[in-house]
Coordinates of C-alpha atoms and ligand atoms in Angstrom, one line a residue:
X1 CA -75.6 -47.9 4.7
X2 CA -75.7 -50.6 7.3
X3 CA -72.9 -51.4 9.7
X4 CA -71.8 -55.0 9.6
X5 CA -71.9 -56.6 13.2
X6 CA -70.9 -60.3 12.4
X7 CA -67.8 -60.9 14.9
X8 CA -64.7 -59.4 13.3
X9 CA -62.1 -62.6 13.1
X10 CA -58.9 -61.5 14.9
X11 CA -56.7 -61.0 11.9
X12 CA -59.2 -58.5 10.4
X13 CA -58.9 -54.9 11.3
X14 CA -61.5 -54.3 14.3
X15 CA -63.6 -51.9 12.7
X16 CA -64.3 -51.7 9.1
X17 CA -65.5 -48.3 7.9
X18 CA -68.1 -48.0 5.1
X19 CA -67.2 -45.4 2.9
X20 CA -70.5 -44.0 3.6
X21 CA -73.5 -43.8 6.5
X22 CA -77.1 -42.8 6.2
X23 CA -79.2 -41.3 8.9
X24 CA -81.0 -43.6 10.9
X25 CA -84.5 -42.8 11.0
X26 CA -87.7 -45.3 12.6
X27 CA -85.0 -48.3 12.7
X28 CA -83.5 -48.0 9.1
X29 CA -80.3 -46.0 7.8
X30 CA -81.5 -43.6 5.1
X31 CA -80.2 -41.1 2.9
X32 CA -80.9 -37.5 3.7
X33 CA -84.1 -36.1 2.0
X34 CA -82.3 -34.1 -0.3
X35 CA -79.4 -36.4 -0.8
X36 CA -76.3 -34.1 0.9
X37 CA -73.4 -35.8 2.3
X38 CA -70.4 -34.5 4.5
X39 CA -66.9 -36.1 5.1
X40 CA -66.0 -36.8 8.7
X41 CA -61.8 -36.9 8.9
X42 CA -59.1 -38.0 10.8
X43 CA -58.3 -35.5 13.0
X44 CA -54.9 -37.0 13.6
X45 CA -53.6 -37.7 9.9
X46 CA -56.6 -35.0 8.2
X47 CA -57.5 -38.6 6.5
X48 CA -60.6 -39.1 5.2
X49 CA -62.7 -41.7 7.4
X50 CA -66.3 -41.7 5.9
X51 CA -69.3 -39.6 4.4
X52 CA -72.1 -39.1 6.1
X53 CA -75.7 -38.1 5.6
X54 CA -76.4 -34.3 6.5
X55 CA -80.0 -34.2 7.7
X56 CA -82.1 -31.1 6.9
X57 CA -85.2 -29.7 8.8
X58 CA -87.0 -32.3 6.1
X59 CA -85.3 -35.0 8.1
X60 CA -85.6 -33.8 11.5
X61 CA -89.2 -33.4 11.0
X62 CA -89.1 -37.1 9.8
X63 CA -87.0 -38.4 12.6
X64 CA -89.8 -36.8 15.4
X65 CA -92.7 -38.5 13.8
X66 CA -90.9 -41.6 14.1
X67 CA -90.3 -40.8 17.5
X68 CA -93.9 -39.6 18.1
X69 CA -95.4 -42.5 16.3
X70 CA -92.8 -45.1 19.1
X71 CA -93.5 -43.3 21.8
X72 CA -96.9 -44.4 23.0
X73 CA -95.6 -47.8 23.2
X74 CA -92.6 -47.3 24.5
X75 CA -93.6 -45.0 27.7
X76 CA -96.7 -47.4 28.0
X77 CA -94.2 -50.5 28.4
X78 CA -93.6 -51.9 31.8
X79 CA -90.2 -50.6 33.2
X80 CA -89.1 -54.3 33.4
X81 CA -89.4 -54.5 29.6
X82 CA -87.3 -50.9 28.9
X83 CA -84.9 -52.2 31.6
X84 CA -84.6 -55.6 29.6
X85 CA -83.8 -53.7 26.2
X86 CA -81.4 -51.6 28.1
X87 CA -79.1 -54.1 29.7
X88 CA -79.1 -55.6 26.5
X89 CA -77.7 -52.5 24.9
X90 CA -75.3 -52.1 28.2
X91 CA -74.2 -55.6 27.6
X92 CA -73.6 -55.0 23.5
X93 CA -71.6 -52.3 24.2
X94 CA -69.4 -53.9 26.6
X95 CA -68.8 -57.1 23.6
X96 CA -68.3 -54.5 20.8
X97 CA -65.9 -51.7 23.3
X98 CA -63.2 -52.5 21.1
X99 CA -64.5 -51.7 18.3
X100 CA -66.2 -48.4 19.4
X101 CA -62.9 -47.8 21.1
X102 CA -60.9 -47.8 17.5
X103 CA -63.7 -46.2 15.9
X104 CA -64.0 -43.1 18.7
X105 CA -60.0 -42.6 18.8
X106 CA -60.3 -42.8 14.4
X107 CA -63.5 -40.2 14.2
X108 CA -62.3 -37.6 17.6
X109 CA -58.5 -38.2 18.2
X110 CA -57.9 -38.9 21.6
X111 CA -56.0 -41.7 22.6
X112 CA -57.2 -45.3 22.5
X113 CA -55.9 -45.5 26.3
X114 CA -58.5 -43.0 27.2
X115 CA -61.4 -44.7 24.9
X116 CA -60.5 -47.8 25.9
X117 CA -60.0 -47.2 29.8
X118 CA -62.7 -44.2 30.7
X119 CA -64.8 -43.2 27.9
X120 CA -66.5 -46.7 26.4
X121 CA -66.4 -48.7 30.7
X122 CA -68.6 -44.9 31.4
X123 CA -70.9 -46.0 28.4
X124 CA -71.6 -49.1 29.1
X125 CA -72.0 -48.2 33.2
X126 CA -74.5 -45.4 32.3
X127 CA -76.4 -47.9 30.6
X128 CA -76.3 -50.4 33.2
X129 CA -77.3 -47.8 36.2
X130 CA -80.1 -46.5 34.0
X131 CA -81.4 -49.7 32.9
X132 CA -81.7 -50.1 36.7
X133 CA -83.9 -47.5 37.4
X134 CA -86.4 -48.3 34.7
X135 CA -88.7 -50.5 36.7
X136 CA -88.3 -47.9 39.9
X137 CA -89.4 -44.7 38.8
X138 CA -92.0 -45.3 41.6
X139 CA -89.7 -45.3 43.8
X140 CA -87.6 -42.3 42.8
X141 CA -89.1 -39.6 45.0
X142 CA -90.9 -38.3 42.3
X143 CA -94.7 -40.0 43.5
X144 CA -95.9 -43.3 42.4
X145 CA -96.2 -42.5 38.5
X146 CA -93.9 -40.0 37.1
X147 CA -95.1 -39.6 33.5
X148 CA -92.2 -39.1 30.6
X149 CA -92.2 -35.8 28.9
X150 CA -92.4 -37.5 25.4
X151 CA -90.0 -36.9 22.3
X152 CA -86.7 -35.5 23.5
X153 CA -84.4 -33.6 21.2
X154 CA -80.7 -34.6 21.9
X155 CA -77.8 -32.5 21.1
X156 CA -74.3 -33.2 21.7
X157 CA -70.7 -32.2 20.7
X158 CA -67.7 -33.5 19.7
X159 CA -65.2 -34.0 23.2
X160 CA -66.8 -37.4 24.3
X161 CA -69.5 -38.2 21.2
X162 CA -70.6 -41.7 23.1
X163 CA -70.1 -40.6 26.5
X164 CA -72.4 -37.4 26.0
X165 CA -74.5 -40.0 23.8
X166 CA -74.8 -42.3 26.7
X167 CA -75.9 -39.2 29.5
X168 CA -78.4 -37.9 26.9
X169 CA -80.5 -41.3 25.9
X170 CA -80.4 -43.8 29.1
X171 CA -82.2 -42.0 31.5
X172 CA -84.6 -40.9 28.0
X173 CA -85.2 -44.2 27.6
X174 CA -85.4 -45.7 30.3
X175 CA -87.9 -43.5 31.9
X176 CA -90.1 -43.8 28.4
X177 CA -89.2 -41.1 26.5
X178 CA -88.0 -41.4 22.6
X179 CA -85.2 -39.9 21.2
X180 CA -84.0 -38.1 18.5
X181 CA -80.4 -37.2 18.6
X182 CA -77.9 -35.0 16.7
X183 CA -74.2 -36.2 17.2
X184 CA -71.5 -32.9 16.9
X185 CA -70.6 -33.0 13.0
X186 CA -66.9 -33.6 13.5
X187 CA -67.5 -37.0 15.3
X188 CA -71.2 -38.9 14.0
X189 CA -69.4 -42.3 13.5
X190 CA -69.8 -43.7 16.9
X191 CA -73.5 -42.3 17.0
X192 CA -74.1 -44.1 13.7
X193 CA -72.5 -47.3 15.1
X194 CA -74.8 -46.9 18.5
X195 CA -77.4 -47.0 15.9
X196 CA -77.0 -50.3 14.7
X197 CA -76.7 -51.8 18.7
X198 CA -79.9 -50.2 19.0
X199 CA -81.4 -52.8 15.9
X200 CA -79.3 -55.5 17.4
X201 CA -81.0 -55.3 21.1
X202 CA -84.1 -55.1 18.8
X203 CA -84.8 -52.0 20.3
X204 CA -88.2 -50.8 18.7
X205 CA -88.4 -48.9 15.5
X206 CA -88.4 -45.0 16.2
X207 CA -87.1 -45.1 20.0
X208 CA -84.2 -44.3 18.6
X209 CA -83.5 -42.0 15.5
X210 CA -80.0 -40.2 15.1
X211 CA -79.2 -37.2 12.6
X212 CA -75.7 -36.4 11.2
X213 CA -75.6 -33.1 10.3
X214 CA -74.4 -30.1 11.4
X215 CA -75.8 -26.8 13.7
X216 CA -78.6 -26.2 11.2
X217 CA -80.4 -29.6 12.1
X218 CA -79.7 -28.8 15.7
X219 CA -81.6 -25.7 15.3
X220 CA -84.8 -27.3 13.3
X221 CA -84.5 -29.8 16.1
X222 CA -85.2 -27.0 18.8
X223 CA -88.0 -25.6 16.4
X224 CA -89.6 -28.9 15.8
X225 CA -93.0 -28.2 17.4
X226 CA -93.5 -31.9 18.2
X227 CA -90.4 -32.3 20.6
X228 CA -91.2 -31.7 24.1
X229 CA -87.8 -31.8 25.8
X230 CA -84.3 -30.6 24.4
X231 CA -81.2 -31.8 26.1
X232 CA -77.8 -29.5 25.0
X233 CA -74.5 -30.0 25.4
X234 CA -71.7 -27.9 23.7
X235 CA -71.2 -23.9 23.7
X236 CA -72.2 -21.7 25.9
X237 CA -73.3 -18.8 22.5
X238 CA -75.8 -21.9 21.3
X239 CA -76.9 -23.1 24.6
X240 CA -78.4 -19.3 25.8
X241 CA -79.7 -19.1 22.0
X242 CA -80.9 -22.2 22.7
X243 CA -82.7 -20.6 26.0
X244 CA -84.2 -17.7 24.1
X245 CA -85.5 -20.2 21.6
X246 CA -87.5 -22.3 23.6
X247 CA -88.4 -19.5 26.2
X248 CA -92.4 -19.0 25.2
X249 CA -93.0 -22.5 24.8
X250 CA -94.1 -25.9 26.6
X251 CA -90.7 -27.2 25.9
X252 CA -88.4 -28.3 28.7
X253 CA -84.2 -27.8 28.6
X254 CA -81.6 -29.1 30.4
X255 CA -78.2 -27.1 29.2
X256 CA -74.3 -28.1 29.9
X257 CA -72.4 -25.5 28.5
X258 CA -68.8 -24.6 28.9
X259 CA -66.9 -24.0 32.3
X260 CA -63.7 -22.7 33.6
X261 CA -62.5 -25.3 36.6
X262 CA -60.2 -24.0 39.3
X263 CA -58.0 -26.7 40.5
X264 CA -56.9 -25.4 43.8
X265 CA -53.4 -27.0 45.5
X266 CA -52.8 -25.7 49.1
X267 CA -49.7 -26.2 50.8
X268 CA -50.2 -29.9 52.5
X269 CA -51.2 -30.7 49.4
X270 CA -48.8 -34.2 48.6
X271 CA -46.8 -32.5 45.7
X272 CA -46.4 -35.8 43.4
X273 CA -50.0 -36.7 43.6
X274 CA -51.3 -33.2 42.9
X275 CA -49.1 -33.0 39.7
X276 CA -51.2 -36.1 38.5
X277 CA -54.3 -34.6 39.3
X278 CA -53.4 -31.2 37.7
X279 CA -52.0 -33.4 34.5
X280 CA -55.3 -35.2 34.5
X281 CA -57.7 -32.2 35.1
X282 CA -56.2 -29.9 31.7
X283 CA -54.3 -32.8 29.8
X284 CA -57.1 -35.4 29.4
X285 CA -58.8 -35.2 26.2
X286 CA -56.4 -32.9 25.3
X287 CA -58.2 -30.3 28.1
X288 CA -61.0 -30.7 25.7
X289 CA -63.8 -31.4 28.5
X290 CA -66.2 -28.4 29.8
X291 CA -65.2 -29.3 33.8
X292 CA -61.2 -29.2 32.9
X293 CA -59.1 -28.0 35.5
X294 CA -58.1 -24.9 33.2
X295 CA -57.0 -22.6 35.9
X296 CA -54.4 -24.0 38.6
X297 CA -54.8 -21.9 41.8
X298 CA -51.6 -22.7 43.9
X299 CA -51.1 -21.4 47.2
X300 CA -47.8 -18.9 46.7
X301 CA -45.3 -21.1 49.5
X302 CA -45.4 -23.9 46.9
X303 CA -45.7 -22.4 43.8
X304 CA -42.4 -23.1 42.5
X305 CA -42.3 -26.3 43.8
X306 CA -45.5 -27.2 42.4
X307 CA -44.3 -26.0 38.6
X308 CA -40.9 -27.3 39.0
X309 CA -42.8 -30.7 39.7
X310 CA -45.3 -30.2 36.7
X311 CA -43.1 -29.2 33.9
X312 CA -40.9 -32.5 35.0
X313 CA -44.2 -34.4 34.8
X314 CA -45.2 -32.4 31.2
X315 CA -41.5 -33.5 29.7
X316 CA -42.8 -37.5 30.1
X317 CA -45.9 -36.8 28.2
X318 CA -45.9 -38.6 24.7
X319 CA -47.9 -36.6 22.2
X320 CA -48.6 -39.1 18.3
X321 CA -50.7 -41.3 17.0
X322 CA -53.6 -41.8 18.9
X323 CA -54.2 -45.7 18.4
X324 CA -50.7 -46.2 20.4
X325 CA -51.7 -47.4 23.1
X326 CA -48.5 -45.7 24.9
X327 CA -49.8 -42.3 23.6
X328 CA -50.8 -39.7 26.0
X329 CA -51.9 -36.8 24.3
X330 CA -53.9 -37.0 20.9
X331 CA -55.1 -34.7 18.4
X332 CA -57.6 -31.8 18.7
X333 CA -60.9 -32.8 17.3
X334 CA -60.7 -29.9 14.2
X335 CA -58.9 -27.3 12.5
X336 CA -61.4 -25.1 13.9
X337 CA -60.9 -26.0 17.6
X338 CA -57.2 -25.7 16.8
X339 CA -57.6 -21.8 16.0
X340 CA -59.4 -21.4 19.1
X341 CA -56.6 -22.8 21.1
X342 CA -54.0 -20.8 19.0
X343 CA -55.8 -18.2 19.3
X344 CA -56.4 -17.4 23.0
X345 CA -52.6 -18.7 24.0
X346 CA -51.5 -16.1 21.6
X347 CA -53.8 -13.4 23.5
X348 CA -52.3 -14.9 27.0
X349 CA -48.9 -14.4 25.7
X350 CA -50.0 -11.0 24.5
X351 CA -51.6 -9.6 27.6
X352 CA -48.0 -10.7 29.2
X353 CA -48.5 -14.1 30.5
X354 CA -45.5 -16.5 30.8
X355 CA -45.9 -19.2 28.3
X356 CA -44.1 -22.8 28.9
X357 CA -44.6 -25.2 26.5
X358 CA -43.7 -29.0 27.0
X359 CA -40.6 -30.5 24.6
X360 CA -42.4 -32.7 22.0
X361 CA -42.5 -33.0 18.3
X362 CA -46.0 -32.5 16.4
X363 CA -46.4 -34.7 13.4
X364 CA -46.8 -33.0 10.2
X365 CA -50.2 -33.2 9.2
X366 CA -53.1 -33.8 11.5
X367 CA -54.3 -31.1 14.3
X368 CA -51.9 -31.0 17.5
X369 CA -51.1 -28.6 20.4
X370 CA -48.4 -29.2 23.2
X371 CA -49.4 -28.6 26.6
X372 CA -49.0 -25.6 27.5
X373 CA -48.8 -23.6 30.6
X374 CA -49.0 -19.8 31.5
X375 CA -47.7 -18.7 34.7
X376 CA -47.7 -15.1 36.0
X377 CA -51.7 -15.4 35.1
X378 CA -54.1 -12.8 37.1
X379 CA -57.5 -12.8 36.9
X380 CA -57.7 -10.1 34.7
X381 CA -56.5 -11.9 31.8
X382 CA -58.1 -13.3 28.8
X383 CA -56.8 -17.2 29.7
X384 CA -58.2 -16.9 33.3
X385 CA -61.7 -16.0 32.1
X386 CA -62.5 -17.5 28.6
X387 CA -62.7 -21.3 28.1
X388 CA -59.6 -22.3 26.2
X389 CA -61.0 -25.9 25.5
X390 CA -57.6 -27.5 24.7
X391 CA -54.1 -28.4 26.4
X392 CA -53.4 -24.8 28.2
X393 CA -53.3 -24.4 31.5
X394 CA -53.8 -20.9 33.5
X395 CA -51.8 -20.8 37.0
X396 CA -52.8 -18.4 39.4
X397 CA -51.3 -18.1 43.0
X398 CA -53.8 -17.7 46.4
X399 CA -52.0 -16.8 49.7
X400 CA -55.1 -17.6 52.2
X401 CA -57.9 -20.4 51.8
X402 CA -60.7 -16.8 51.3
X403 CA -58.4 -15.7 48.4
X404 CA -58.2 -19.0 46.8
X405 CA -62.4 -19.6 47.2
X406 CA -62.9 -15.9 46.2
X407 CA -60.7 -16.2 42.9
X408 CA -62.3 -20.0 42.2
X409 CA -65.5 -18.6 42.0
X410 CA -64.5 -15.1 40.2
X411 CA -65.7 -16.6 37.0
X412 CA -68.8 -16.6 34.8
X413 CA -68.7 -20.3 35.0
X414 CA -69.4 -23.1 37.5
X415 CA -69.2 -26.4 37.0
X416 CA -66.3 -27.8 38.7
X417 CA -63.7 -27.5 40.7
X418 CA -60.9 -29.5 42.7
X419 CA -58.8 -29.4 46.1
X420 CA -55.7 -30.5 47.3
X421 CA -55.2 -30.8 50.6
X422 CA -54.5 -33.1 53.7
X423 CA -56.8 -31.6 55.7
X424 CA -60.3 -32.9 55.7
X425 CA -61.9 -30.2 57.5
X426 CA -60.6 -27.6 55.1
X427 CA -62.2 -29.8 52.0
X428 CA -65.3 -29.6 53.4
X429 CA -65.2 -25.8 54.4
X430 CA -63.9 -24.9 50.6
X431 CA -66.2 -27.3 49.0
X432 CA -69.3 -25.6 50.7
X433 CA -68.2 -22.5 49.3
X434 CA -67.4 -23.1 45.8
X435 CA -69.8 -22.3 43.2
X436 CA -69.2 -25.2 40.9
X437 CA -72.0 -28.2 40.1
X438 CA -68.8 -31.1 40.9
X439 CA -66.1 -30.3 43.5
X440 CA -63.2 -33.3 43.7
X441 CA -61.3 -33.6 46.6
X442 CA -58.0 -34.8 45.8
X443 CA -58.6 -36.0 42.6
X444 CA -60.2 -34.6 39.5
X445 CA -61.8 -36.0 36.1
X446 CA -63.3 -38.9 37.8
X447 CA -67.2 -39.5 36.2
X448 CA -69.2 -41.7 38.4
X449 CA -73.0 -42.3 36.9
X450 CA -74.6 -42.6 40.3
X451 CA -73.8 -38.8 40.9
X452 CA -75.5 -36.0 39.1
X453 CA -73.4 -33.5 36.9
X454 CA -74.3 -30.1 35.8
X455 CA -73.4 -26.5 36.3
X456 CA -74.1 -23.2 38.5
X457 CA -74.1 -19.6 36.3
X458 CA -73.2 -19.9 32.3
X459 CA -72.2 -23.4 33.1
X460 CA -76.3 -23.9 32.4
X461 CA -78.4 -26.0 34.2
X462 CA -80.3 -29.0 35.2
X463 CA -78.5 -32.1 36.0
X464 CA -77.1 -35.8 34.1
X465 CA -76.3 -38.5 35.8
X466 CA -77.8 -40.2 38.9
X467 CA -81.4 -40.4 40.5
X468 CA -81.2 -36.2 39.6
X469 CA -80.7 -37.2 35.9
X470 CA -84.7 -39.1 36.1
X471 CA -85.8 -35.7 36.6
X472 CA -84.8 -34.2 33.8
X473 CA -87.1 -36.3 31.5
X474 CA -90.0 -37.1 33.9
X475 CA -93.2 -35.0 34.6
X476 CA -93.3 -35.3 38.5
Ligands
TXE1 O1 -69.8 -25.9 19.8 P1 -71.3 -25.9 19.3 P2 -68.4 -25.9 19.0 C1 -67.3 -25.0 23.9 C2 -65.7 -25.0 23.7 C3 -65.5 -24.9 22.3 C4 -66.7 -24.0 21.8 C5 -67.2 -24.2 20.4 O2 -65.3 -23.8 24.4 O3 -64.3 -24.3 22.0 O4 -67.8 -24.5 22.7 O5 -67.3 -25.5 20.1 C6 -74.7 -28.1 17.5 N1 -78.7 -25.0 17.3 N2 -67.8 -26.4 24.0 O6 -68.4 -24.9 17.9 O7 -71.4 -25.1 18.1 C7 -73.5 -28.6 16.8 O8 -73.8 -29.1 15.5 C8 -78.7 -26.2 17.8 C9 -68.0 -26.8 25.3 O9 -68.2 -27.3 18.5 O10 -72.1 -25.4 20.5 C10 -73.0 -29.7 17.8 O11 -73.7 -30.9 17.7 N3 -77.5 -26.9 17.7 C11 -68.8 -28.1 25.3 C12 -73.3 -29.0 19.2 O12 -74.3 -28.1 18.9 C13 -76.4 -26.4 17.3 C14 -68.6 -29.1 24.3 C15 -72.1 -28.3 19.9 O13 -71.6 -27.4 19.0 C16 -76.4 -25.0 16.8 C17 -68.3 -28.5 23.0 C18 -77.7 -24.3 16.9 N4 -77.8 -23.0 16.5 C19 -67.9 -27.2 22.9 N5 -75.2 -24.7 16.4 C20 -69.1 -28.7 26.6 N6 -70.0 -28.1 27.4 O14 -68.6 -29.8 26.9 C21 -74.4 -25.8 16.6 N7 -75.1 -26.8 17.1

């Protein structure tokens, strides 16, 4: 069940798969209590990868007494020593990135470029920055002995498995909380593979525990009465049941749900370096991402200018295999997430949007979608309101800086949002007014782990990431 971490010689293949994994449960991989398996595929060839141990509420309930049992002598462990185990996980990652790269790209479908160059340096630097703050929780502005909440329950989708991995257990663990976390079921190989760096840092039996499985062992996670804080990222439906669940009890939540960005390009706005920042706010991760810049709010002097100037930009994209390391655009994670997208770009087309898709080829098997943009977009349309999570882009025209901050924030969501402008003064009056957790100024996508990330309204609440990310696990 084991992964095999002796140093791949060059000429082999850099990750080997097993054909199968077992939960990993108070520092050993198991098989689920009543045996079931699940395949994991290849979202970009509908290959096959591995199968996978699907926990049950028998497991769960395992996996928190192992975390029970580790926690007293992990939160009783001077923050020197957690700090020690996790620069030493930091450091693993950063010696076996290629591997989790490959293995990421294989298990989600996004392009090797991206796991190579954002997702796994953001992994190993959220390690780093919370292996930091282990031995200065004094020190936070949270008194002189912040006490940790105890067993967390970690769930966490599909779009960035290791990334949302890495938010969820560094600042658990390095404020002395134990973990048990349940990867999204279309992505548990990187999960499984963190696993096994956790027994090579020699990370303590039951600090860790991860369950593959799917939204039933999510659930019995959120029921266990032994966990005392669940941290949720994924869809806005399962996050508010989520909220209901745990209203009544002692348990503590922090939820990221979905979101609905407005990227909004005013008229100084340089032309060529907004396209990229539009491209990069919908196009990376294959618009995948819950602070996407899904809605394009362009003031109505440039408009044409600006789409001219995208589509150009769109017609360069390359769409294919995502272990090219020229490839731009990979798969979508599931034939599920693929209806979704169909679906709602077929309702913008049917509520009398203009649709514009880029020239590009799908390959024939695998799950693809070519960017896409809608123009003629008003805010009463499906595509301006519902998350689309995939390669569609919504563009809306403002003519006044009030119109483009009223229609930004005419949304259920908030949790991000982006300008374009040469005027400083303007970003900082729009920014004050937007109601989104992140505004970028002239850029967008760009994941920092000094800086706290969450969302206002349905986006949900409570933040990851920075000293505000401590908080989240601490009893202050
Ligand atoms: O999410 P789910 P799905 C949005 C995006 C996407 C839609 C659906 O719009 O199209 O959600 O995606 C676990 N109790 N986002 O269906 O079901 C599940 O096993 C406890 C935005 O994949 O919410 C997985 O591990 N857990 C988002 C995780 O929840 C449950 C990222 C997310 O799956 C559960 C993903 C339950 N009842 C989707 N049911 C973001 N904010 O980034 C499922 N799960």
């Amino acid at each position: 069940f084991a992964f095999d971490y002796a140093p791949a010689p060059e000429s082999r293949s850099v990750v080997d798969i097993a054909p199968s994994y077992g939960l990993f449960i108070d520092g050993e991989f198991t098989e689920a209590a009543d045996g079931k398996v699940f395949k994991t595929l290849s979202p970009s060839t509908e290959e096959v990868l591995s199968e996978v141990a699907q926990a049950g509420a028998e497991d769960v309930d395992r996996a928190v007494r192992a975390a029970r049992k580790a926690f007293g002598k992990w939160s009783a462990l001077p923050g020197t020593e957690r700090a020690k185990y996790l620069f030493r996980i930091a450091r693993i990652i950063q010696e076996r990135s290629r591997e989790l790269a490959v293995l990421e790209t294989l298990d989600n479908g996004k392009p090797i470029r991206e796991t190579r160059d954002a997702d796994l340096p953001l992994v190993a630097a959220h390690f780093f920055y919370y292996a930091g703050w282990a031995d200065k929780l004094g020190h936070a502005g949270y008194g002189p002995d912040p006490r940790p909440l105890g067993v967390a329950g970690q769930i966490i989708p599909w779009n960035f498995p290791l990334l949302m991995l890495a938010w969820k257990i560094a600042p658990a663990l390095a404020t002395g909380n134990t973990v048990v976390l349940k990867p999204a079921e279309t992505t548990p190989l990187s999960a499984l593979f963190f696993a096994d760096i956790c027994r090579q840092a020699g990370l303590p039996k039951g600090v860790v525990n991860i369950l593959t499985g799917y939204g039933d062992a999510g659930s019995a996670l959120v029921a266990h009465p032994d966990v005392n804080k669940v941290a949720f990222t994924g869809s806005t439906a399962v996050g508010k049941d989520i909220a209901r669940r745990i209203a009544g009890t002692d348990k503590r939540a922090t939820l990221e749900l979905g979101g609905k960005g407005a990227n909004i390009v005013f008229d100084d706005a340089p032309v060529d370096q907004a396209v990229e920042g539009i491209v990069t706010g919908i196009f990376f991760n294959q618009g995948q991402v819950c602070c996407a810049g899904s809605r394009l709010l362009v003031q109505e002097s440039v408009h044409d200018e600006v789409l001219d100037a995208l589509k150009r930009r769109l017609t360069t994209l390359r769409l294919g295999d995502p272990l090219d390391k020229n490839t731009d655009i990979g798969a979508i994670n599931s034939a599920q997430q693929l209806a979704r997208i169909t679906a709602l770009a077929e309702t913008g087309e049917a509520e009398g949007a203009e649709r514009w898709t880029a020239p590009c080829e799908l390959p024939s098997s695998g799950y693809w979608f070519a960017p896409t943009l809608f123009t003629g977009v008003s805010q009463a349309h499906t595509i301006a309101r519902d998350e689309i999570f995939g390669p569609v882009l919504s563009v809306l025209t403002f003519r006044t800086p009030d119109e483009a901050v009223a229609k930004a924030n005419n949304s259920q969501y908030g949790l991000s949002a982006g300008i374009w402008t040469e005027k400083g003064s303007r970003i900082l009056a729009v920014a004050g007014k937007l109601r989104a957790g992140v505004v970028w100024a002239n850029t967008f996508n760009k994941f920092d782990p000094t800086s706290p990330f969450g969302g206002y309204k349905e986006s949900g609440h409570g933040r990851e990431g920075g000293r505000h990310g401590l908080e989240a696990y601490l009893d202050v």
